[in-house]
Amino acid sequence: MLVYTLTNNITGDVWVGTCKDSSDERFMQFQEAMALGVKEKIYKDLRDFGVQNFTVEDYALAYDREELKDIFDEAMDTYNGKSLIGVKTSLGKTSIAKSAPLKSSVGTAKRKTLGSTTKTASTVKKAAAPAKLATGRTGSAKKEKLIKEKLAEEKAMRESQKSKQIMEQADEMAAIMARLDSRGSTVNKRR
C-alpha cells in the first residue's frame, strides 16, 4: 500500500491519496474519470490547469492499514493537503444511462485530447521525480533510506513483471505465427 501526492505545479496545492500498487495507474484513473465528467474538485482542477501541470510522487510505503492511516495523516499535515480518499472515479449506473447519449460526441473529443496530454504528464512526472528527496516520517536517516530502497525495489519489480509479460506474449505470438506459416505452406503444396 502506498501513500502518494499529486501536486498542482501552478497553484502549489497538494492532494494526498492512497493506492495499492502504482500511483501512476491511479493518476490515469483520475484522468479517465475527468473525461467522463465526474463532479469532484480534483477533476475541476485537472480540467482548469491541465493534466500536464500536475506531478505525481510516491510519499511512503505502508505494510498495514494502521500504518497507512498514520502515514496518510502525516502527509496531510506536512503538505497541508487535500484528501483524495473517497473521490469517485466512475459514474453511477443511473448517471451513465442518462448522460451517455447526450455526451457521446463530447466524450470522444475529450478522450482524443486526453491521449495527447497523458504522455506529457508522464514525462513531467519522470523529470521531477528524481529531483525530489523522500520526506521523512521519522527522524532516522537509516529508516528513510530503507523506505526509499523498498519503494525503488517494488517499482523495479513491477516494471520487470510487465516487461516479462510482454516478452512472453511476444514469444507466444511468434510461435502462433510460425505454426500458421507452416500450415499455410503445406496446404499450398497439397493442391
Short mmCIF file of N, CA and C in Angstrom, two decimals, residues 40-186:
data_model
loop_
_atom_site.label_atom_id
_atom_site.label_comp_id
_atom_site.label_asym_id
_atom_site.label_seq_id
_atom_site.Cartn_x
_atom_site.Cartn_y
_atom_site.Cartn_z
N GLU A 40 -16.12 16.30 -9.10
CA GLU A 40 -15.27 16.35 -7.91
C GLU A 40 -14.32 17.53 -8.08
N LYS A 41 -13.83 18.06 -6.98
CA LYS A 41 -12.93 19.23 -7.01
C LYS A 41 -11.63 18.93 -7.76
N ILE A 42 -11.08 17.73 -7.57
CA ILE A 42 -9.82 17.38 -8.23
C ILE A 42 -9.98 17.41 -9.75
N TYR A 43 -11.13 16.96 -10.25
CA TYR A 43 -11.33 16.93 -11.71
C TYR A 43 -11.48 18.34 -12.26
N LYS A 44 -12.07 19.23 -11.47
CA LYS A 44 -12.18 20.62 -11.90
C LYS A 44 -10.78 21.23 -12.02
N ASP A 45 -9.92 20.94 -11.04
CA ASP A 45 -8.54 21.43 -11.10
C ASP A 45 -7.79 20.84 -12.29
N LEU A 46 -7.98 19.54 -12.54
CA LEU A 46 -7.31 18.90 -13.67
C LEU A 46 -7.74 19.53 -14.99
N ARG A 47 -9.03 19.85 -15.11
CA ARG A 47 -9.53 20.48 -16.34
C ARG A 47 -9.03 21.92 -16.45
N ASP A 48 -9.09 22.67 -15.34
CA ASP A 48 -8.73 24.09 -15.37
C ASP A 48 -7.24 24.31 -15.64
N PHE A 49 -6.38 23.52 -14.99
CA PHE A 49 -4.94 23.75 -15.08
C PHE A 49 -4.25 22.82 -16.07
N GLY A 50 -4.92 21.75 -16.48
CA GLY A 50 -4.32 20.81 -17.43
C GLY A 50 -3.57 19.70 -16.71
N VAL A 51 -3.69 18.50 -17.25
CA VAL A 51 -3.07 17.33 -16.65
C VAL A 51 -1.55 17.47 -16.60
N GLN A 52 -0.98 18.13 -17.60
CA GLN A 52 0.48 18.26 -17.66
C GLN A 52 1.04 19.12 -16.53
N ASN A 53 0.21 19.88 -15.84
CA ASN A 53 0.67 20.74 -14.75
C ASN A 53 0.55 20.08 -13.38
N PHE A 54 0.41 18.76 -13.35
CA PHE A 54 0.33 18.02 -12.10
C PHE A 54 1.48 17.02 -12.04
N THR A 55 2.04 16.86 -10.86
CA THR A 55 3.15 15.94 -10.66
C THR A 55 2.73 14.89 -9.63
N VAL A 56 2.94 13.61 -9.97
CA VAL A 56 2.61 12.51 -9.08
C VAL A 56 3.91 12.00 -8.45
N GLU A 57 3.91 11.87 -7.12
CA GLU A 57 5.10 11.39 -6.43
C GLU A 57 4.68 10.43 -5.32
N ASP A 58 5.46 9.37 -5.14
CA ASP A 58 5.23 8.45 -4.03
C ASP A 58 5.73 9.12 -2.75
N TYR A 59 4.92 9.05 -1.69
CA TYR A 59 5.31 9.66 -0.42
C TYR A 59 5.97 8.62 0.48
N ALA A 60 5.25 7.52 0.74
CA ALA A 60 5.80 6.48 1.60
C ALA A 60 5.06 5.18 1.38
N LEU A 61 5.66 4.10 1.83
CA LEU A 61 5.12 2.76 1.69
C LEU A 61 4.61 2.30 3.05
N ALA A 62 3.44 1.65 3.07
CA ALA A 62 2.88 1.13 4.31
C ALA A 62 2.68 -0.37 4.18
N TYR A 63 2.82 -1.07 5.29
CA TYR A 63 2.68 -2.52 5.27
C TYR A 63 1.35 -3.00 5.83
N ASP A 64 0.62 -2.14 6.54
CA ASP A 64 -0.71 -2.50 7.02
C ASP A 64 -1.58 -1.24 7.04
N ARG A 65 -2.87 -1.44 7.27
CA ARG A 65 -3.83 -0.33 7.21
C ARG A 65 -3.57 0.72 8.29
N GLU A 66 -3.17 0.29 9.45
CA GLU A 66 -2.92 1.23 10.54
C GLU A 66 -1.75 2.16 10.19
N GLU A 67 -0.69 1.57 9.68
CA GLU A 67 0.47 2.36 9.27
C GLU A 67 0.10 3.28 8.09
N LEU A 68 -0.74 2.77 7.18
CA LEU A 68 -1.19 3.57 6.04
C LEU A 68 -1.93 4.81 6.52
N LYS A 69 -2.81 4.64 7.51
CA LYS A 69 -3.56 5.78 8.04
C LYS A 69 -2.62 6.80 8.69
N ASP A 70 -1.64 6.31 9.46
CA ASP A 70 -0.67 7.21 10.10
C ASP A 70 0.14 8.00 9.07
N ILE A 71 0.61 7.30 8.05
CA ILE A 71 1.41 7.96 7.01
C ILE A 71 0.56 8.97 6.25
N PHE A 72 -0.68 8.57 5.95
CA PHE A 72 -1.59 9.47 5.24
C PHE A 72 -1.82 10.75 6.05
N ASP A 73 -2.10 10.59 7.35
CA ASP A 73 -2.33 11.76 8.22
C ASP A 73 -1.08 12.64 8.28
N GLU A 74 0.09 12.01 8.32
CA GLU A 74 1.33 12.78 8.35
C GLU A 74 1.52 13.57 7.06
N ALA A 75 1.23 12.94 5.92
CA ALA A 75 1.37 13.63 4.63
C ALA A 75 0.38 14.79 4.54
N MET A 76 -0.83 14.59 5.05
CA MET A 76 -1.83 15.66 5.04
C MET A 76 -1.33 16.84 5.87
N ASP A 77 -0.74 16.56 7.03
CA ASP A 77 -0.21 17.63 7.89
C ASP A 77 1.01 18.30 7.26
N THR A 78 1.90 17.50 6.71
CA THR A 78 3.14 18.03 6.13
C THR A 78 2.86 19.00 4.99
N TYR A 79 1.98 18.61 4.09
CA TYR A 79 1.71 19.42 2.90
C TYR A 79 0.48 20.31 3.02
N ASN A 80 -0.21 20.22 4.18
CA ASN A 80 -1.49 20.90 4.33
C ASN A 80 -2.37 20.52 3.14
N GLY A 81 -2.42 19.21 2.90
CA GLY A 81 -3.00 18.66 1.67
C GLY A 81 -4.50 18.52 1.68
N LYS A 82 -5.00 18.20 0.50
CA LYS A 82 -6.41 17.89 0.30
C LYS A 82 -6.50 16.39 0.06
N SER A 83 -7.51 15.76 0.64
CA SER A 83 -7.62 14.31 0.59
C SER A 83 -8.23 13.83 -0.73
N LEU A 84 -7.66 12.76 -1.26
CA LEU A 84 -8.22 12.09 -2.44
C LEU A 84 -9.00 10.84 -2.05
N ILE A 85 -9.07 10.56 -0.75
CA ILE A 85 -9.81 9.39 -0.31
C ILE A 85 -11.30 9.63 -0.51
N GLY A 86 -11.95 8.67 -1.13
CA GLY A 86 -13.39 8.77 -1.38
C GLY A 86 -13.75 9.48 -2.67
N VAL A 87 -12.77 9.91 -3.45
CA VAL A 87 -13.05 10.58 -4.72
C VAL A 87 -13.51 9.52 -5.72
N LYS A 88 -14.65 9.76 -6.34
CA LYS A 88 -15.22 8.80 -7.29
C LYS A 88 -14.43 8.83 -8.60
N THR A 89 -14.25 7.64 -9.17
CA THR A 89 -13.55 7.56 -10.45
C THR A 89 -14.46 7.02 -11.55
N SER A 90 -15.76 6.87 -11.24
CA SER A 90 -16.71 6.44 -12.27
C SER A 90 -18.08 7.00 -11.95
N LEU A 91 -18.91 7.05 -12.97
CA LEU A 91 -20.28 7.49 -12.78
C LEU A 91 -21.11 6.31 -12.30
N GLY A 92 -22.19 6.59 -11.57
CA GLY A 92 -23.09 5.53 -11.16
C GLY A 92 -23.83 4.97 -12.36
N LYS A 93 -24.46 3.81 -12.23
CA LYS A 93 -25.15 3.17 -13.36
C LYS A 93 -26.27 4.05 -13.90
N THR A 94 -27.02 4.68 -13.02
CA THR A 94 -28.12 5.53 -13.49
C THR A 94 -27.60 6.79 -14.16
N SER A 95 -26.49 7.31 -13.67
CA SER A 95 -25.91 8.51 -14.28
C SER A 95 -25.40 8.22 -15.68
N ILE A 96 -24.81 7.06 -15.87
CA ILE A 96 -24.29 6.70 -17.19
C ILE A 96 -25.43 6.56 -18.18
N ALA A 97 -26.51 5.91 -17.76
CA ALA A 97 -27.63 5.70 -18.67
C ALA A 97 -28.26 7.02 -19.10
N LYS A 98 -28.33 7.98 -18.20
CA LYS A 98 -28.95 9.26 -18.53
C LYS A 98 -28.03 10.16 -19.33
N SER A 99 -26.73 10.15 -19.01
CA SER A 99 -25.84 11.12 -19.64
C SER A 99 -25.10 10.59 -20.86
N ALA A 100 -25.03 9.29 -21.05
CA ALA A 100 -24.25 8.74 -22.16
C ALA A 100 -24.73 9.20 -23.53
N PRO A 101 -26.04 9.18 -23.85
CA PRO A 101 -26.44 9.62 -25.18
C PRO A 101 -26.16 11.10 -25.42
N LEU A 102 -26.23 11.91 -24.38
CA LEU A 102 -26.03 13.34 -24.55
C LEU A 102 -24.57 13.71 -24.74
N LYS A 103 -23.67 12.99 -24.10
CA LYS A 103 -22.26 13.38 -24.10
C LYS A 103 -21.38 12.47 -24.95
N SER A 104 -21.94 11.64 -25.79
CA SER A 104 -21.11 10.69 -26.53
C SER A 104 -20.13 11.38 -27.47
N SER A 105 -20.55 12.41 -28.19
CA SER A 105 -19.63 13.08 -29.10
C SER A 105 -18.61 13.92 -28.33
N VAL A 106 -19.01 14.48 -27.22
CA VAL A 106 -18.10 15.27 -26.40
C VAL A 106 -17.07 14.35 -25.75
N GLY A 107 -17.50 13.18 -25.30
CA GLY A 107 -16.60 12.23 -24.64
C GLY A 107 -15.48 11.77 -25.55
N THR A 108 -15.78 11.54 -26.84
CA THR A 108 -14.72 11.10 -27.75
C THR A 108 -13.72 12.21 -27.99
N ALA A 109 -14.18 13.44 -28.06
CA ALA A 109 -13.25 14.56 -28.25
C ALA A 109 -12.34 14.70 -27.03
N LYS A 110 -12.90 14.51 -25.83
CA LYS A 110 -12.09 14.61 -24.62
C LYS A 110 -11.06 13.49 -24.58
N ARG A 111 -11.46 12.28 -25.02
CA ARG A 111 -10.52 11.16 -25.00
C ARG A 111 -9.35 11.41 -25.94
N LYS A 112 -9.63 12.03 -27.09
CA LYS A 112 -8.56 12.31 -28.04
C LYS A 112 -7.56 13.29 -27.43
N THR A 113 -8.05 14.32 -26.77
CA THR A 113 -7.14 15.29 -26.16
C THR A 113 -6.46 14.67 -24.95
N LEU A 114 -7.15 13.77 -24.26
CA LEU A 114 -6.57 13.11 -23.09
C LEU A 114 -5.36 12.29 -23.49
N GLY A 115 -5.43 11.58 -24.61
CA GLY A 115 -4.31 10.76 -25.06
C GLY A 115 -3.05 11.57 -25.30
N SER A 116 -3.19 12.76 -25.84
CA SER A 116 -2.01 13.57 -26.12
C SER A 116 -1.44 14.20 -24.85
N THR A 117 -2.29 14.54 -23.89
CA THR A 117 -1.79 15.17 -22.67
C THR A 117 -1.27 14.14 -21.69
N THR A 118 -1.71 12.89 -21.80
CA THR A 118 -1.25 11.87 -20.88
C THR A 118 0.25 11.68 -21.00
N LYS A 119 0.77 11.66 -22.20
CA LYS A 119 2.20 11.47 -22.39
C LYS A 119 2.97 12.65 -21.79
N THR A 120 2.43 13.82 -21.92
CA THR A 120 3.09 15.00 -21.36
C THR A 120 3.15 14.90 -19.85
N ALA A 121 2.05 14.47 -19.23
CA ALA A 121 2.02 14.37 -17.78
C ALA A 121 3.02 13.34 -17.28
N SER A 122 3.15 12.21 -17.97
CA SER A 122 4.09 11.21 -17.51
C SER A 122 5.53 11.67 -17.68
N THR A 123 5.82 12.45 -18.71
CA THR A 123 7.19 12.95 -18.87
C THR A 123 7.50 13.99 -17.81
N VAL A 124 6.53 14.81 -17.44
CA VAL A 124 6.74 15.79 -16.38
C VAL A 124 7.02 15.06 -15.07
N LYS A 125 6.29 14.00 -14.81
CA LYS A 125 6.46 13.24 -13.58
C LYS A 125 7.84 12.62 -13.52
N LYS A 126 8.30 12.04 -14.64
CA LYS A 126 9.59 11.38 -14.66
C LYS A 126 10.72 12.39 -14.46
N ALA A 127 10.56 13.57 -15.00
CA ALA A 127 11.61 14.58 -14.87
C ALA A 127 11.68 15.10 -13.44
N ALA A 128 10.54 15.23 -12.77
CA ALA A 128 10.50 15.81 -11.44
C ALA A 128 10.81 14.79 -10.35
N ALA A 129 10.52 13.50 -10.57
CA ALA A 129 10.66 12.50 -9.53
C ALA A 129 12.09 12.33 -9.01
N PRO A 130 13.10 12.24 -9.86
CA PRO A 130 14.44 12.03 -9.31
C PRO A 130 14.95 13.20 -8.47
N ALA A 131 14.52 14.42 -8.77
CA ALA A 131 15.00 15.58 -8.03
C ALA A 131 14.44 15.61 -6.62
N LYS A 132 13.28 15.02 -6.39
CA LYS A 132 12.62 15.07 -5.09
C LYS A 132 13.22 14.03 -4.16
N LEU A 133 13.63 14.44 -3.00
CA LEU A 133 14.08 13.52 -1.98
C LEU A 133 12.89 13.16 -1.12
N ALA A 134 12.89 11.94 -0.62
CA ALA A 134 11.77 11.49 0.19
C ALA A 134 11.71 12.29 1.48
N THR A 135 10.52 12.79 1.79
CA THR A 135 10.35 13.47 3.07
C THR A 135 10.11 12.40 4.11
N GLY A 136 10.64 12.58 5.28
CA GLY A 136 10.62 11.53 6.27
C GLY A 136 9.42 11.55 7.16
N ARG A 137 9.04 10.37 7.58
CA ARG A 137 8.01 10.28 8.59
C ARG A 137 8.65 9.98 9.94
N THR A 138 9.97 9.76 9.90
CA THR A 138 10.74 9.58 11.13
C THR A 138 11.98 10.45 11.05
N GLY A 139 12.67 10.59 12.15
CA GLY A 139 13.89 11.39 12.16
C GLY A 139 15.12 10.59 11.80
N SER A 140 14.97 9.32 11.52
CA SER A 140 16.10 8.45 11.27
C SER A 140 16.42 8.38 9.78
N ALA A 141 17.63 8.74 9.42
CA ALA A 141 18.06 8.67 8.02
C ALA A 141 18.14 7.22 7.56
N LYS A 142 18.48 6.33 8.48
CA LYS A 142 18.58 4.91 8.14
C LYS A 142 17.21 4.37 7.70
N LYS A 143 16.17 4.73 8.45
CA LYS A 143 14.82 4.28 8.10
C LYS A 143 14.36 4.90 6.79
N GLU A 144 14.69 6.14 6.58
CA GLU A 144 14.30 6.82 5.34
C GLU A 144 14.97 6.17 4.14
N LYS A 145 16.23 5.83 4.30
CA LYS A 145 16.96 5.17 3.22
C LYS A 145 16.33 3.81 2.92
N LEU A 146 15.95 3.09 3.96
CA LEU A 146 15.31 1.80 3.80
C LEU A 146 13.98 1.94 3.06
N ILE A 147 13.20 2.95 3.41
CA ILE A 147 11.91 3.18 2.75
C ILE A 147 12.12 3.49 1.28
N LYS A 148 13.08 4.36 0.97
CA LYS A 148 13.37 4.70 -0.43
C LYS A 148 13.81 3.47 -1.21
N GLU A 149 14.64 2.64 -0.60
CA GLU A 149 15.10 1.43 -1.27
C GLU A 149 13.95 0.48 -1.54
N LYS A 150 13.05 0.32 -0.57
CA LYS A 150 11.89 -0.56 -0.75
C LYS A 150 11.00 -0.06 -1.87
N LEU A 151 10.75 1.25 -1.90
CA LEU A 151 9.94 1.82 -2.98
C LEU A 151 10.58 1.57 -4.34
N ALA A 152 11.87 1.78 -4.43
CA ALA A 152 12.58 1.56 -5.70
C ALA A 152 12.55 0.09 -6.10
N GLU A 153 12.73 -0.81 -5.13
CA GLU A 153 12.69 -2.24 -5.42
C GLU A 153 11.32 -2.66 -5.94
N GLU A 154 10.26 -2.20 -5.27
CA GLU A 154 8.92 -2.56 -5.69
C GLU A 154 8.60 -2.02 -7.08
N LYS A 155 9.02 -0.81 -7.35
CA LYS A 155 8.78 -0.22 -8.67
C LYS A 155 9.53 -1.01 -9.74
N ALA A 156 10.78 -1.36 -9.46
CA ALA A 156 11.57 -2.14 -10.41
C ALA A 156 10.95 -3.52 -10.63
N MET A 157 10.42 -4.11 -9.55
CA MET A 157 9.79 -5.42 -9.66
C MET A 157 8.54 -5.35 -10.53
N ARG A 158 7.73 -4.31 -10.34
CA ARG A 158 6.52 -4.15 -11.17
C ARG A 158 6.90 -3.97 -12.63
N GLU A 159 7.92 -3.16 -12.89
CA GLU A 159 8.35 -2.93 -14.27
C GLU A 159 8.90 -4.20 -14.90
N SER A 160 9.67 -4.99 -14.14
CA SER A 160 10.22 -6.22 -14.69
C SER A 160 9.12 -7.24 -14.96
N GLN A 161 8.09 -7.28 -14.10
CA GLN A 161 6.97 -8.19 -14.34
C GLN A 161 6.22 -7.79 -15.60
N LYS A 162 6.03 -6.50 -15.80
CA LYS A 162 5.34 -6.04 -17.01
C LYS A 162 6.15 -6.39 -18.25
N SER A 163 7.46 -6.14 -18.22
CA SER A 163 8.28 -6.44 -19.39
C SER A 163 8.36 -7.94 -19.64
N LYS A 164 8.40 -8.74 -18.58
CA LYS A 164 8.42 -10.19 -18.72
C LYS A 164 7.13 -10.67 -19.37
N GLN A 165 6.00 -10.11 -18.95
CA GLN A 165 4.71 -10.49 -19.52
C GLN A 165 4.65 -10.12 -21.00
N ILE A 166 5.15 -8.95 -21.35
CA ILE A 166 5.16 -8.52 -22.75
C ILE A 166 6.02 -9.45 -23.59
N MET A 167 7.19 -9.84 -23.06
CA MET A 167 8.08 -10.73 -23.81
C MET A 167 7.44 -12.11 -23.98
N GLU A 168 6.75 -12.61 -22.94
CA GLU A 168 6.08 -13.90 -23.05
C GLU A 168 4.98 -13.84 -24.11
N GLN A 169 4.24 -12.75 -24.13
CA GLN A 169 3.19 -12.61 -25.13
C GLN A 169 3.77 -12.52 -26.53
N ALA A 170 4.90 -11.85 -26.68
CA ALA A 170 5.55 -11.75 -27.99
C ALA A 170 6.05 -13.12 -28.45
N ASP A 171 6.63 -13.90 -27.53
CA ASP A 171 7.09 -15.24 -27.88
C ASP A 171 5.92 -16.13 -28.28
N GLU A 172 4.82 -16.03 -27.54
CA GLU A 172 3.63 -16.82 -27.84
C GLU A 172 3.08 -16.45 -29.22
N MET A 173 3.05 -15.16 -29.51
CA MET A 173 2.55 -14.70 -30.80
C MET A 173 3.46 -15.18 -31.93
N ALA A 174 4.76 -15.15 -31.71
CA ALA A 174 5.70 -15.62 -32.73
C ALA A 174 5.51 -17.11 -32.99
N ALA A 175 5.28 -17.90 -31.94
CA ALA A 175 5.05 -19.33 -32.10
C ALA A 175 3.76 -19.59 -32.88
N ILE A 176 2.73 -18.84 -32.58
CA ILE A 176 1.45 -18.99 -33.30
C ILE A 176 1.64 -18.64 -34.77
N MET A 177 2.33 -17.54 -35.04
CA MET A 177 2.56 -17.13 -36.43
C MET A 177 3.39 -18.18 -37.17
N ALA A 178 4.38 -18.77 -36.51
CA ALA A 178 5.20 -19.80 -37.14
C ALA A 178 4.36 -21.02 -37.49
N ARG A 179 3.46 -21.42 -36.57
CA ARG A 179 2.59 -22.56 -36.85
C ARG A 179 1.66 -22.26 -38.02
N LEU A 180 1.12 -21.05 -38.06
CA LEU A 180 0.24 -20.68 -39.17
C LEU A 180 1.00 -20.66 -40.49
N ASP A 181 2.21 -20.15 -40.47
CA ASP A 181 3.02 -20.13 -41.69
C ASP A 181 3.33 -21.54 -42.17
N SER A 182 3.67 -22.42 -41.24
CA SER A 182 4.00 -23.80 -41.63
C SER A 182 2.77 -24.52 -42.16
N ARG A 183 1.61 -24.28 -41.58
CA ARG A 183 0.38 -24.88 -42.09
C ARG A 183 0.06 -24.37 -43.48
N GLY A 184 0.21 -23.09 -43.66
CA GLY A 184 -0.11 -22.48 -44.95
C GLY A 184 0.74 -23.02 -46.07
N SER A 185 2.01 -23.28 -45.82
CA SER A 185 2.88 -23.76 -46.88
C SER A 185 2.58 -25.21 -47.23
N THR A 186 2.19 -26.06 -46.27
CA THR A 186 1.88 -27.45 -46.58
C THR A 186 0.55 -27.56 -47.31
#
